[in-house]
């Protein structure tokens, strides 16, 4: 008997080679395979006599093979296998390419089921590359809602589907960790049934119910974990940080006026800081809305009152940028800043320090604001009077941050401010983050010009290059983003390096072209960013590492190669790197194949400038109603929760409330407790 904890090698039909391929998908155990849910389904449930079929439909055909042939096409490498299948009412031709072994398994006289999209050719009805199975074993690949999985090279849908079917009986051993009273009150589908249904749904209604269960899971666990964390944090008070007049002086001296939203947010934060109850606030604002300065005001206020601030950035480039920005902001004051990342430790931009010396200063209270990456979360960093923790791009960090939150001055809990550009509706934010307080920057600073977004056909690249030339002559900067390569990091590096060479040698012979990718040392990355910012290399060819947060107000062109490969959320983040000043900016979506121009997704992207509008579009097009397909391009890195509707959110919140009311320490629900702990250990 197979069991959940068994290696996938125990599944009949999995040898070393297949096991290795499954490993590449992160599938090591039988349980992993069961949790590898389909990303979409093909609806092949329509099984009709051939005479009643219509061209263009997704269909399943049952018939007897009349004839099988296999031949080499004129192009040397192509083998074509054809089968004629009849059911008494008509005949369909099935065609496969490069599957010569098929002619061995298909033989004339056998009855088979074939599923695919019906087309017409000069020879009559045709199914191209249908999935098929013998009638005697039917029920998995045809004649139903057929699951489609995420694959790696050399694995086929057919194969993975068959393996899942073999592993599926083990699902019965999965414990449903949802407390029994929640199950009975919500009438939500039991876990085992949901997992079985997700793989092999018997109907759309069943599939909908199963989807609802896994969405519920995701939300329920996150909401519960957030509530528990917040309760734990609330057990020790926060230091009350009084409003400092310096803060006002700082705002008055800024080169621009704060927007109304920035003022409101800053004021809400300052009021929170004054309380002994720890602040737990999310500052949400679209790319370029000016969240950094609001965080800066909070940090300045803390330091004026004698408290330290930790500012966490998701990447090294961003940590450097924030450090430089804040150093400029506070150039004439008494605020002492430091930068602590794996590669760099600085006290000010002028003086380097060893990491140990810097940590010593932090522990002595000799620095006020420390900007850093994950490094700041290490236990070797101790604080003298930590009063405020700011986390930029909240969604990139997991729950690790909580460790640090117990690290406040004299056993207190520091105040927490998260910054996020992720456009999620208020009700979803509250559910995911556990009833935090929200401040929203709804408008951009005055004087911003809308970004013009244009789709560029493969032959029109020169147009883009000419515009870049003109922009650079005017003192502006341009990003060129290289395509994502399937082969992973190494392939990306190769591609971006080659592209930079090509652009420097063939196109922009008179303009210095910089290079940026994730595999460069942090020192080189920072240098590349600085050279770009200062204008030494006014063109930067980069992978999507510049995606988050990078702020170069002089940048006015964002050219994205193979734009069709990026999700909407990523495109929006990339586009957000331009249009950050009064200068008009352009975003080019450069396509490999002009046919993708018709892609409604890209068209929509050219129409909407705001992240909220895009997220709404994204939700609507993939929305809760879209059961058959589900791209993972979403704005949050969640598997299902993004698609939740208001009713489900309400159900989740009520259920969590019930659970905590009945069993505040989860003592009666050990399986649930384990699940929540798992969530806190493995962020994201
Ligand atoms: P994000 O919200 O994406 O993090 P930033 O904080 O990086 O945005 O700000 C984007 C740019 O806008 C920065 O160059 C910043 O100096 C500028 N900025 C911020 N607030 C204002 C304002 N009120 N008026 C004009 N420019 C502003
Ligand atoms: Mg930012």
XYZ file of C-alpha atoms and ligand atoms in Angstrom:
712
model
C 0.000 0.000 0.000
C 1.198 3.422 -0.938
C 1.203 6.075 1.780
C 1.411 9.862 1.834
C 4.955 10.054 3.177
C 6.327 7.565 0.672
C 8.750 8.777 -1.933
C 7.204 9.244 -5.358
C 9.454 6.373 -6.454
C 7.012 4.011 -4.784
C 4.322 4.911 -7.289
C 4.134 2.203 -9.953
C 5.625 3.523 -13.176
C 8.046 5.988 -11.568
C 11.642 5.075 -12.279
C 14.781 7.100 -11.637
C 14.332 9.295 -14.656
C 10.719 10.192 -13.978
C 11.467 10.698 -10.281
C 14.174 13.167 -11.193
C 11.806 15.075 -13.452
C 9.155 15.166 -10.752
C 11.766 16.459 -8.310
C 12.286 19.394 -10.614
C 8.666 20.321 -9.995
C 9.334 20.105 -6.273
C 7.534 16.784 -6.007
C 9.338 14.329 -3.757
C 6.617 12.550 -1.826
C 3.255 11.096 -2.704
C 1.664 13.898 -0.671
C 3.443 16.510 -2.814
C 1.931 15.023 -5.922
C -1.550 15.205 -4.423
C -0.959 18.852 -3.577
C 0.183 19.628 -7.094
C -3.162 20.932 -8.266
C -4.087 21.368 -11.910
C -3.693 24.894 -13.223
C -6.526 24.431 -15.700
C -8.916 21.909 -17.160
C -9.909 21.004 -20.675
C -13.593 20.396 -20.955
C -13.777 17.202 -22.988
C -16.978 16.081 -21.346
C -18.936 16.467 -24.568
C -19.128 12.960 -26.079
C -21.257 12.896 -29.236
C -21.641 10.813 -32.366
C -19.207 12.098 -34.972
C -22.049 13.198 -37.251
C -23.221 15.646 -34.591
C -19.859 17.265 -33.912
C -19.159 20.837 -34.866
C -15.864 22.312 -35.955
C -14.234 24.500 -33.308
C -15.642 22.552 -30.367
C -13.749 20.732 -27.623
C -14.943 17.190 -27.960
C -14.437 13.556 -27.131
C -14.971 10.987 -29.858
C -15.512 7.264 -29.291
C -14.774 5.117 -32.279
C -12.930 2.227 -33.847
C -9.555 2.692 -35.465
C -9.759 1.961 -39.180
C -6.237 2.721 -40.232
C -2.949 3.838 -38.692
C 0.046 5.205 -40.533
C 3.302 6.819 -39.605
C 5.592 8.681 -41.994
C 8.417 11.145 -42.172
C 7.511 14.574 -43.377
C 9.613 16.371 -45.950
C 11.158 18.417 -43.146
C 13.611 15.816 -41.998
C 12.948 15.833 -38.294
C 9.188 15.518 -38.334
C 7.288 12.251 -37.963
C 3.572 12.341 -38.618
C 1.280 9.694 -37.211
C -2.292 9.531 -38.459
C -5.285 7.435 -37.492
C -8.734 7.241 -39.020
C -11.448 6.649 -36.455
C -15.102 5.879 -37.226
C -18.158 5.393 -35.077
C -20.723 4.417 -37.698
C -22.006 7.992 -38.056
C -18.814 9.441 -39.473
C -15.035 9.465 -39.575
C -12.426 11.691 -37.943
C -8.746 11.869 -38.705
C -6.384 12.178 -35.751
C -2.910 13.595 -36.310
C 0.142 13.582 -34.056
C 3.612 14.975 -34.679
C 6.832 13.410 -33.467
C 5.262 10.594 -31.526
C 6.337 7.625 -33.685
C 5.795 5.167 -30.820
C 2.065 5.886 -31.100
C 1.769 3.684 -34.164
C 2.683 0.775 -31.897
C -0.018 1.402 -29.322
C -2.780 2.292 -31.754
C -3.926 -0.628 -33.820
C -6.690 -1.014 -36.326
C -9.824 -2.596 -34.925
C -9.405 -1.216 -31.376
C -11.983 1.076 -29.866
C -10.555 4.261 -28.405
C -11.574 7.633 -27.022
C -9.940 10.710 -28.461
C -10.267 14.211 -27.032
C -9.246 17.496 -28.563
C -10.403 20.481 -30.520
C -12.165 19.660 -33.749
C -10.845 21.332 -36.890
C -11.539 20.754 -40.529
C -8.937 19.971 -43.158
C -9.204 19.270 -46.841
C -9.693 15.599 -45.873
C -12.589 16.272 -43.534
C -12.850 16.445 -39.757
C -9.591 16.391 -37.897
C -8.274 16.284 -34.337
C -4.773 17.625 -33.944
C -2.706 16.114 -31.156
C -5.689 14.656 -29.343
C -5.226 13.008 -25.999
C -6.488 9.449 -26.153
C -7.070 6.259 -24.214
C -8.353 2.785 -24.992
C -12.035 2.405 -24.255
C -11.366 -0.388 -21.796
C -9.364 1.957 -19.539
C -11.210 5.160 -20.222
C -12.166 7.832 -17.704
C -8.935 9.694 -17.057
C -7.821 11.527 -20.166
C -10.995 11.885 -22.204
C -14.741 12.273 -21.882
C -14.561 14.514 -18.829
C -13.090 17.700 -17.371
C -9.470 16.782 -17.962
C -6.912 18.296 -15.560
C -3.870 20.105 -16.961
C -0.816 20.401 -14.732
C 2.273 22.537 -14.571
C 5.029 20.448 -16.161
C 8.753 20.422 -16.766
C 10.553 19.320 -19.856
C 10.000 15.683 -20.785
C 7.017 15.095 -18.558
C 3.679 14.849 -20.341
C 0.203 15.732 -19.153
C -0.822 12.171 -19.846
C 1.916 10.786 -17.670
C 1.410 13.150 -14.752
C -2.339 12.610 -14.838
C -1.873 8.847 -14.703
C 0.528 9.154 -11.751
C -1.853 11.400 -9.836
C -4.628 8.889 -10.426
C -2.437 6.137 -8.987
C -1.574 8.221 -5.930
C -5.101 9.445 -5.362
C -6.346 6.612 -3.120
C -3.797 7.827 -0.521
C -5.702 11.076 -0.212
C -8.018 9.347 2.238
C -5.251 9.419 4.819
C -5.043 13.227 4.723
C -6.270 14.780 7.964
C -8.752 17.561 7.648
C -7.254 20.082 10.040
C -10.270 22.348 9.953
C -12.049 22.157 13.341
C -15.186 20.024 13.117
C -17.482 22.853 14.162
C -16.173 25.061 11.364
C -16.765 22.257 8.892
C -20.316 21.765 10.031
C -21.163 25.456 10.361
C -19.769 26.499 7.012
C -20.841 23.337 5.165
C -17.650 23.693 3.218
C -16.366 20.657 1.296
C -14.246 18.269 3.390
C -10.553 18.357 2.535
C -10.167 14.837 1.123
C -13.130 15.314 -1.147
C -11.826 18.708 -2.245
C -8.408 17.327 -3.151
C -9.882 14.404 -5.057
C -12.295 16.694 -6.862
C -9.628 19.210 -7.814
C -7.721 16.526 -9.668
C -10.669 14.775 -11.232
C -13.826 16.885 -10.993
C -17.052 15.156 -11.875
C -18.760 18.427 -12.784
C -18.240 22.161 -12.803
C -20.403 22.485 -9.702
C -18.191 20.052 -7.825
C -15.099 21.833 -9.058
C -16.465 25.147 -7.832
C -17.055 23.725 -4.363
C -13.567 22.213 -4.243
C -11.984 25.487 -5.316
C -13.920 27.234 -2.608
C -12.498 24.866 -0.031
C -8.849 25.454 -0.959
C -9.418 29.188 -1.178
C -10.987 29.025 2.228
C -7.957 27.081 3.509
C -5.499 29.667 2.350
C -7.431 32.584 3.790
C -8.433 30.909 7.012
C -4.853 29.947 7.852
C -3.398 33.330 7.005
C -6.065 35.187 8.906
C -5.696 32.922 11.917
C -1.885 33.180 11.888
C -2.049 36.953 11.594
C -4.557 37.179 14.441
C -2.447 34.965 16.672
C 0.692 36.945 15.893
C -1.040 40.188 16.597
C -2.398 38.860 19.863
C 1.088 37.754 20.896
C 2.516 41.137 20.000
C -0.183 42.970 21.871
C 0.834 41.242 25.072
C 3.699 43.612 25.660
C 3.163 47.340 25.251
C 4.911 49.514 22.701
C 6.981 52.540 23.646
C 4.897 55.702 23.339
C 6.750 57.957 20.901
C 5.685 61.588 21.247
C 5.253 63.906 18.277
C 8.485 65.847 17.685
C 8.558 69.355 16.274
C 11.575 68.530 14.110
C 9.249 66.441 12.007
C 7.286 69.516 11.062
C 10.460 71.382 10.150
C 11.535 68.493 7.941
C 8.265 68.495 6.027
C 8.454 72.257 5.541
C 11.912 71.961 3.977
C 11.086 69.230 1.452
C 11.550 70.300 -2.176
C 7.896 69.584 -2.869
C 4.591 69.709 -1.043
C 3.302 66.488 0.448
C 0.112 65.311 -1.188
C -3.034 65.346 0.886
C -2.934 61.561 1.188
C 0.692 61.639 2.324
C -0.179 64.170 5.005
C -3.113 62.144 6.246
C -1.077 58.932 6.316
C 1.836 60.584 8.120
C -0.521 62.017 10.680
C -2.248 58.671 11.276
C 1.141 57.070 11.806
C 2.329 59.763 14.185
C -0.792 59.316 16.262
C -0.293 55.548 16.368
C 3.306 56.013 17.475
C 2.125 58.057 20.441
C 0.207 55.104 21.900
C 1.449 52.263 24.068
C -0.476 49.810 21.928
C 1.805 48.628 19.127
C 1.011 50.125 15.739
C 0.133 47.549 13.097
C -0.370 49.581 9.948
C -0.180 48.975 6.221
C 0.589 51.944 4.000
C -0.744 51.070 0.596
C -0.033 53.168 -2.464
C 0.521 52.512 -6.136
C 4.024 52.518 -7.611
C 5.440 56.032 -7.475
C 2.879 57.370 -5.017
C 5.601 58.440 -2.571
C 5.538 55.959 0.280
C 9.212 56.368 1.181
C 8.941 59.914 2.435
C 6.031 58.951 4.694
C 8.151 56.188 6.197
C 10.969 58.718 6.518
C 8.742 61.056 8.520
C 7.833 58.235 10.889
C 11.486 57.276 11.335
C 12.540 60.867 11.919
C 9.848 61.258 14.515
C 11.033 58.142 16.305
C 14.659 59.218 16.265
C 13.803 62.692 17.534
C 12.202 60.989 20.523
C 15.271 58.836 21.059
C 14.065 55.616 19.436
C 15.697 53.535 16.746
C 14.077 52.519 13.468
C 14.776 49.443 11.370
C 13.887 49.804 7.694
C 13.740 46.490 5.850
C 14.021 46.372 2.068
C 13.433 43.256 -0.043
C 16.578 43.636 -2.167
C 20.079 44.976 -1.795
C 19.551 47.557 -4.537
C 16.531 48.873 -2.750
C 18.262 49.011 0.625
C 20.988 51.142 -0.940
C 18.453 53.381 -2.564
C 16.544 53.974 0.661
C 19.755 54.623 2.505
C 20.802 57.224 -0.066
C 17.345 58.827 -0.102
C 17.133 59.078 3.681
C 20.709 60.315 3.940
C 19.751 63.140 1.589
C 16.534 63.819 3.455
C 18.287 64.134 6.774
C 21.533 65.685 5.524
C 21.377 68.707 7.789
C 19.979 67.135 10.904
C 21.268 65.072 13.768
C 19.782 61.791 12.612
C 22.423 59.065 12.367
C 21.894 56.555 9.580
C 23.429 53.209 8.794
C 23.184 50.604 6.067
C 23.511 46.937 6.901
C 23.253 44.321 4.166
C 25.208 41.188 3.466
C 27.548 42.961 1.075
C 27.710 46.428 2.585
C 27.925 48.049 5.959
C 28.063 51.792 6.121
C 27.476 54.382 8.736
C 27.003 57.200 6.309
C 27.582 57.200 2.586
C 31.076 58.493 3.294
C 32.296 56.064 5.925
C 32.492 52.304 5.703
C 32.473 50.270 8.870
C 32.897 46.593 9.591
C 29.686 44.737 10.171
C 30.746 43.968 13.722
C 31.484 47.616 14.476
C 28.141 48.572 13.048
C 26.277 45.989 15.089
C 28.063 47.285 18.149
C 26.900 50.821 17.399
C 23.348 49.615 16.905
C 23.403 47.851 20.240
C 24.787 50.988 21.897
C 22.090 53.170 20.393
C 24.689 55.153 18.433
C 22.662 54.934 15.208
C 19.053 56.012 14.804
C 17.899 54.567 11.513
C 19.282 51.335 10.119
C 18.384 50.392 6.570
C 18.958 46.790 5.579
C 17.850 43.562 3.999
C 17.094 40.227 5.686
C 20.434 40.628 7.429
C 18.719 42.962 9.870
C 16.582 40.093 11.090
C 19.534 38.050 12.280
C 19.771 37.411 15.965
C 23.301 38.861 16.012
C 21.715 42.290 15.588
C 20.595 43.665 18.947
C 19.016 47.026 19.479
C 19.277 49.496 22.255
C 15.954 51.255 21.813
C 14.109 49.857 18.822
C 10.833 51.730 18.536
C 9.752 51.331 14.917
C 10.068 48.683 12.235
C 9.303 49.660 8.647
C 8.966 46.910 6.052
C 9.024 47.946 2.411
C 7.142 45.801 -0.101
C 5.490 43.820 2.675
C 4.386 40.952 0.454
C 7.964 39.956 -0.190
C 8.635 39.230 3.424
C 7.197 36.326 5.262
C 6.397 36.001 8.845
C 10.057 36.148 9.872
C 9.636 39.805 10.604
C 7.758 38.885 13.737
C 10.906 37.612 15.339
C 12.225 41.068 15.216
C 9.071 42.584 16.569
C 9.673 41.082 19.962
C 12.946 42.925 20.031
C 11.839 46.344 21.176
C 13.192 48.743 23.744
C 13.102 47.303 27.282
C 10.907 44.304 26.488
C 8.425 46.341 24.476
C 7.020 45.577 21.072
C 8.123 48.081 18.447
C 5.559 49.740 16.207
C 5.169 48.207 12.767
C 4.640 50.006 9.483
C 4.405 47.988 6.260
C 4.586 49.566 2.824
C 2.996 47.877 -0.147
C 2.182 48.690 -3.743
C 0.118 45.531 -4.125
C -3.350 46.673 -5.082
C -5.643 44.502 -3.058
C -9.136 45.357 -1.952
C -9.541 46.473 1.615
C -11.528 43.440 2.747
C -8.929 41.049 1.379
C -6.080 43.018 2.984
C -7.806 42.921 6.338
C -8.334 39.186 6.066
C -4.819 38.372 4.938
C -2.999 40.602 7.357
C -5.300 40.147 10.317
C -7.183 43.358 10.887
C -4.309 45.743 10.527
C -4.924 49.438 10.076
C -4.777 50.810 6.582
C -3.495 54.104 5.203
C -3.913 54.628 1.505
C -2.110 56.925 -0.914
C -4.790 57.080 -3.570
C -3.325 59.864 -5.679
C 0.071 60.445 -7.220
C 2.084 63.605 -6.504
C 0.962 66.587 -8.589
C 2.560 67.164 -11.971
C 2.994 63.517 -12.912
C 2.317 62.800 -16.568
C 0.485 59.633 -17.469
C 2.785 57.020 -18.977
C 2.131 56.204 -22.631
C 2.155 52.456 -23.129
C 2.680 51.147 -26.653
C 2.782 47.681 -28.135
C 5.700 47.282 -30.534
C 5.765 44.776 -33.380
C 9.003 42.812 -33.916
C 9.910 44.902 -36.974
C 9.444 48.224 -35.209
C 12.326 47.979 -32.766
C 14.174 50.794 -34.497
C 11.390 53.138 -33.617
C 12.006 52.353 -29.948
C 15.761 52.777 -30.297
C 15.302 56.131 -32.011
C 13.084 57.395 -29.248
C 15.591 56.242 -26.652
C 18.262 58.236 -28.500
C 16.116 61.371 -28.417
C 15.304 60.972 -24.737
C 18.943 60.482 -23.815
C 19.940 63.570 -25.770
C 17.562 65.437 -23.477
C 19.268 64.130 -20.356
C 16.866 61.309 -19.577
C 17.440 57.585 -19.026
C 16.106 54.370 -20.501
C 15.634 50.855 -19.183
C 15.673 47.891 -21.555
C 14.364 44.743 -19.897
C 15.503 41.443 -21.347
C 13.170 38.526 -21.695
C 12.791 35.847 -19.114
C 14.441 32.669 -20.250
C 12.974 29.299 -19.426
C 16.328 27.785 -18.587
C 16.484 29.746 -15.357
C 19.123 32.041 -13.903
C 22.082 30.967 -15.981
C 20.125 31.408 -19.206
C 18.910 34.842 -18.124
C 22.440 36.016 -17.426
C 23.599 34.766 -20.790
C 20.715 36.427 -22.609
C 21.016 39.802 -20.925
C 24.789 39.896 -21.404
C 24.501 39.087 -25.092
C 21.751 41.633 -25.591
C 23.803 44.350 -23.934
C 26.736 43.531 -26.203
C 24.520 43.699 -29.246
C 22.943 47.008 -28.264
C 26.289 48.578 -27.365
C 28.041 47.406 -30.541
C 25.309 47.692 -33.119
C 22.694 50.167 -31.992
C 23.938 52.639 -29.420
C 27.549 52.939 -30.504
C 27.813 56.456 -29.099
C 25.948 55.952 -25.820
C 27.362 53.976 -22.858
C 25.144 51.004 -22.055
C 25.051 49.495 -18.557
C 24.234 45.953 -17.473
C 22.314 44.649 -14.473
C 21.326 41.124 -13.471
C 20.729 39.141 -10.338
C 23.942 37.124 -10.492
C 26.204 40.190 -10.241
C 27.909 40.851 -6.911
C 26.044 43.315 -4.758
C 28.861 45.810 -5.199
C 28.570 45.625 -8.990
C 24.812 45.878 -8.843
C 24.941 49.020 -6.763
C 27.572 50.472 -9.068
C 25.477 49.699 -12.146
C 22.474 51.416 -10.548
C 24.556 54.426 -9.550
C 26.098 54.778 -12.993
C 22.620 54.737 -14.429
C 21.257 57.218 -11.934
C 24.181 59.622 -12.419
C 23.961 59.306 -16.178
C 27.351 57.667 -16.806
C 25.441 54.841 -18.516
C 22.105 56.398 -19.455
C 20.835 53.108 -20.890
C 20.502 50.140 -18.571
C 19.961 46.669 -19.981
C 18.592 44.548 -17.195
C 16.720 41.429 -16.224
C 13.589 41.967 -14.214
C 15.653 42.537 -11.046
C 14.775 46.235 -11.284
C 11.172 45.257 -10.895
C 10.574 46.414 -7.365
C 10.929 49.874 -5.925
C 13.808 51.298 -7.972
C 13.459 55.090 -8.119
C 15.316 56.973 -10.833
C 13.184 60.037 -11.578
C 15.222 60.803 -14.727
C 14.154 57.515 -16.338
C 11.552 58.125 -19.052
C 11.685 54.982 -21.185
C 10.893 51.431 -20.120
C 11.287 48.995 -23.002
C 10.270 45.436 -22.148
C 11.363 42.650 -24.490
C 9.038 39.640 -24.772
C 6.474 41.508 -22.768
C 4.013 38.695 -23.412
C 5.952 36.502 -21.001
C 5.328 38.718 -18.002
C 2.244 38.733 -15.824
C 0.238 41.917 -15.405
C 1.520 42.488 -11.887
C 5.110 42.281 -13.049
C 4.508 44.520 -16.049
C 2.933 47.084 -13.791
C 5.902 47.033 -11.413
C 8.301 47.380 -14.347
C 6.355 50.251 -15.859
C 6.338 51.890 -12.436
C 10.093 52.487 -12.828
C 9.310 55.403 -15.157
C 6.923 58.301 -14.834
C 8.351 59.205 -11.448
C 8.766 62.909 -12.086
C 7.138 65.668 -14.121
C 8.736 64.267 -17.315
C 6.446 62.421 -19.720
C 7.390 58.759 -20.037
C 6.854 55.840 -22.375
C 6.575 52.125 -21.773
C 7.163 49.844 -24.774
C 5.859 46.303 -24.809
C 8.081 44.625 -27.391
C 6.729 41.370 -28.732
C 8.437 38.416 -30.294
C 5.459 37.428 -32.330
C 3.069 40.093 -33.478
C 0.138 37.714 -33.143
C 0.343 38.113 -29.397
C -0.518 41.742 -30.019
C -4.102 40.641 -29.982
C -3.667 39.374 -26.480
C -6.419 41.193 -24.577
C -4.249 41.216 -21.488
C -1.607 43.400 -23.135
C -4.249 45.610 -24.701
C -5.776 46.163 -21.295
C -2.362 46.991 -19.921
C -1.956 49.810 -22.419
C -5.304 51.235 -21.331
C -4.958 51.195 -17.552
C -2.319 53.162 -15.732
C -3.366 52.373 -12.187
C -2.543 49.193 -10.343
C -6.009 49.004 -8.886
C -7.674 49.166 -12.289
C -5.339 46.436 -13.540
C -5.915 44.204 -10.564
C -9.632 44.591 -11.073
C -9.286 43.681 -14.725
C -7.130 40.725 -13.757
C -9.694 39.521 -11.256
C -12.548 39.966 -13.669
C -10.909 38.082 -16.501
C -9.558 35.252 -14.382
C -12.251 35.829 -11.817
C -14.126 33.442 -9.553
C -16.234 32.415 -12.523
C -13.214 31.256 -14.474
C -13.073 27.688 -13.307
C -11.375 26.065 -16.216
C -8.290 28.170 -16.366
C -6.259 29.884 -13.725
C -3.071 31.685 -14.540
C -0.834 32.380 -11.587
C 0.035 35.822 -12.779
C -1.892 37.440 -9.980
C -0.995 40.435 -7.926
C -0.364 38.419 -4.788
C 1.698 35.303 -4.609
C -1.215 33.214 -3.466
C -2.526 30.140 -5.149
C -6.225 30.777 -4.806
C -7.086 33.474 -2.286
C -6.951 36.298 -4.788
C -10.055 34.984 -6.395
C -12.073 35.086 -3.204
C -15.310 36.986 -3.197
C -16.721 39.147 -0.431
C -18.982 36.393 0.876
C -16.145 33.958 1.313
C -13.997 36.584 3.040
C -16.800 37.180 5.479
C -17.157 33.451 6.073
C -13.443 33.138 6.759
C -13.404 35.977 9.252
C -16.420 34.613 11.086
C -14.926 31.135 11.211
C -11.610 32.355 12.608
C -13.456 34.371 15.201
C -15.434 31.289 16.223
C -12.368 29.131 16.402
C -10.532 31.591 18.621
C -13.586 32.111 20.831
C -13.999 28.378 21.444
C -10.377 27.392 21.645
C -8.077 30.410 22.025
C -4.865 28.360 22.292
C -5.939 25.777 19.690
C -5.384 23.031 22.259
C -8.274 20.996 20.907
C -7.065 21.312 17.336
C -3.489 20.003 17.202
C -3.599 19.451 13.446
C -4.644 23.041 12.924
C -1.949 24.302 15.266
C 0.677 22.387 13.338
C -0.628 23.862 10.112
C -0.421 27.425 11.477
C 3.094 26.837 12.779
C 4.142 25.513 9.410
C 2.928 28.759 7.904
C 5.080 30.801 10.277
C 8.176 28.743 9.568
C 7.880 28.775 5.805
C 6.916 32.256 4.715
C 5.252 32.490 1.295
P 6.888 54.478 -4.031
O 5.568 54.757 -3.403
O 6.762 53.755 -5.320
O 7.839 53.824 -3.076
P 8.744 56.681 -3.837
O 8.598 56.867 -2.392
O 9.983 56.035 -4.325
O 7.480 55.904 -4.420
O 8.543 58.086 -4.559
C 8.571 58.222 -5.948
C 9.190 59.542 -6.343
O 8.304 60.610 -6.045
C 10.467 59.849 -5.592
O 11.414 60.337 -6.507
C 10.069 60.898 -4.591
O 11.135 61.756 -4.291
C 8.945 61.622 -5.305
N 7.930 62.215 -4.428
C 7.420 61.685 -3.296
N 6.466 62.480 -2.779
C 6.343 63.528 -3.623
C 5.509 64.698 -3.650
N 4.606 64.935 -2.698
N 5.665 65.558 -4.690
C 6.571 65.317 -5.666
N 7.384 64.253 -5.693
C 7.279 63.358 -4.691
Mg 9.002 52.126 -2.925
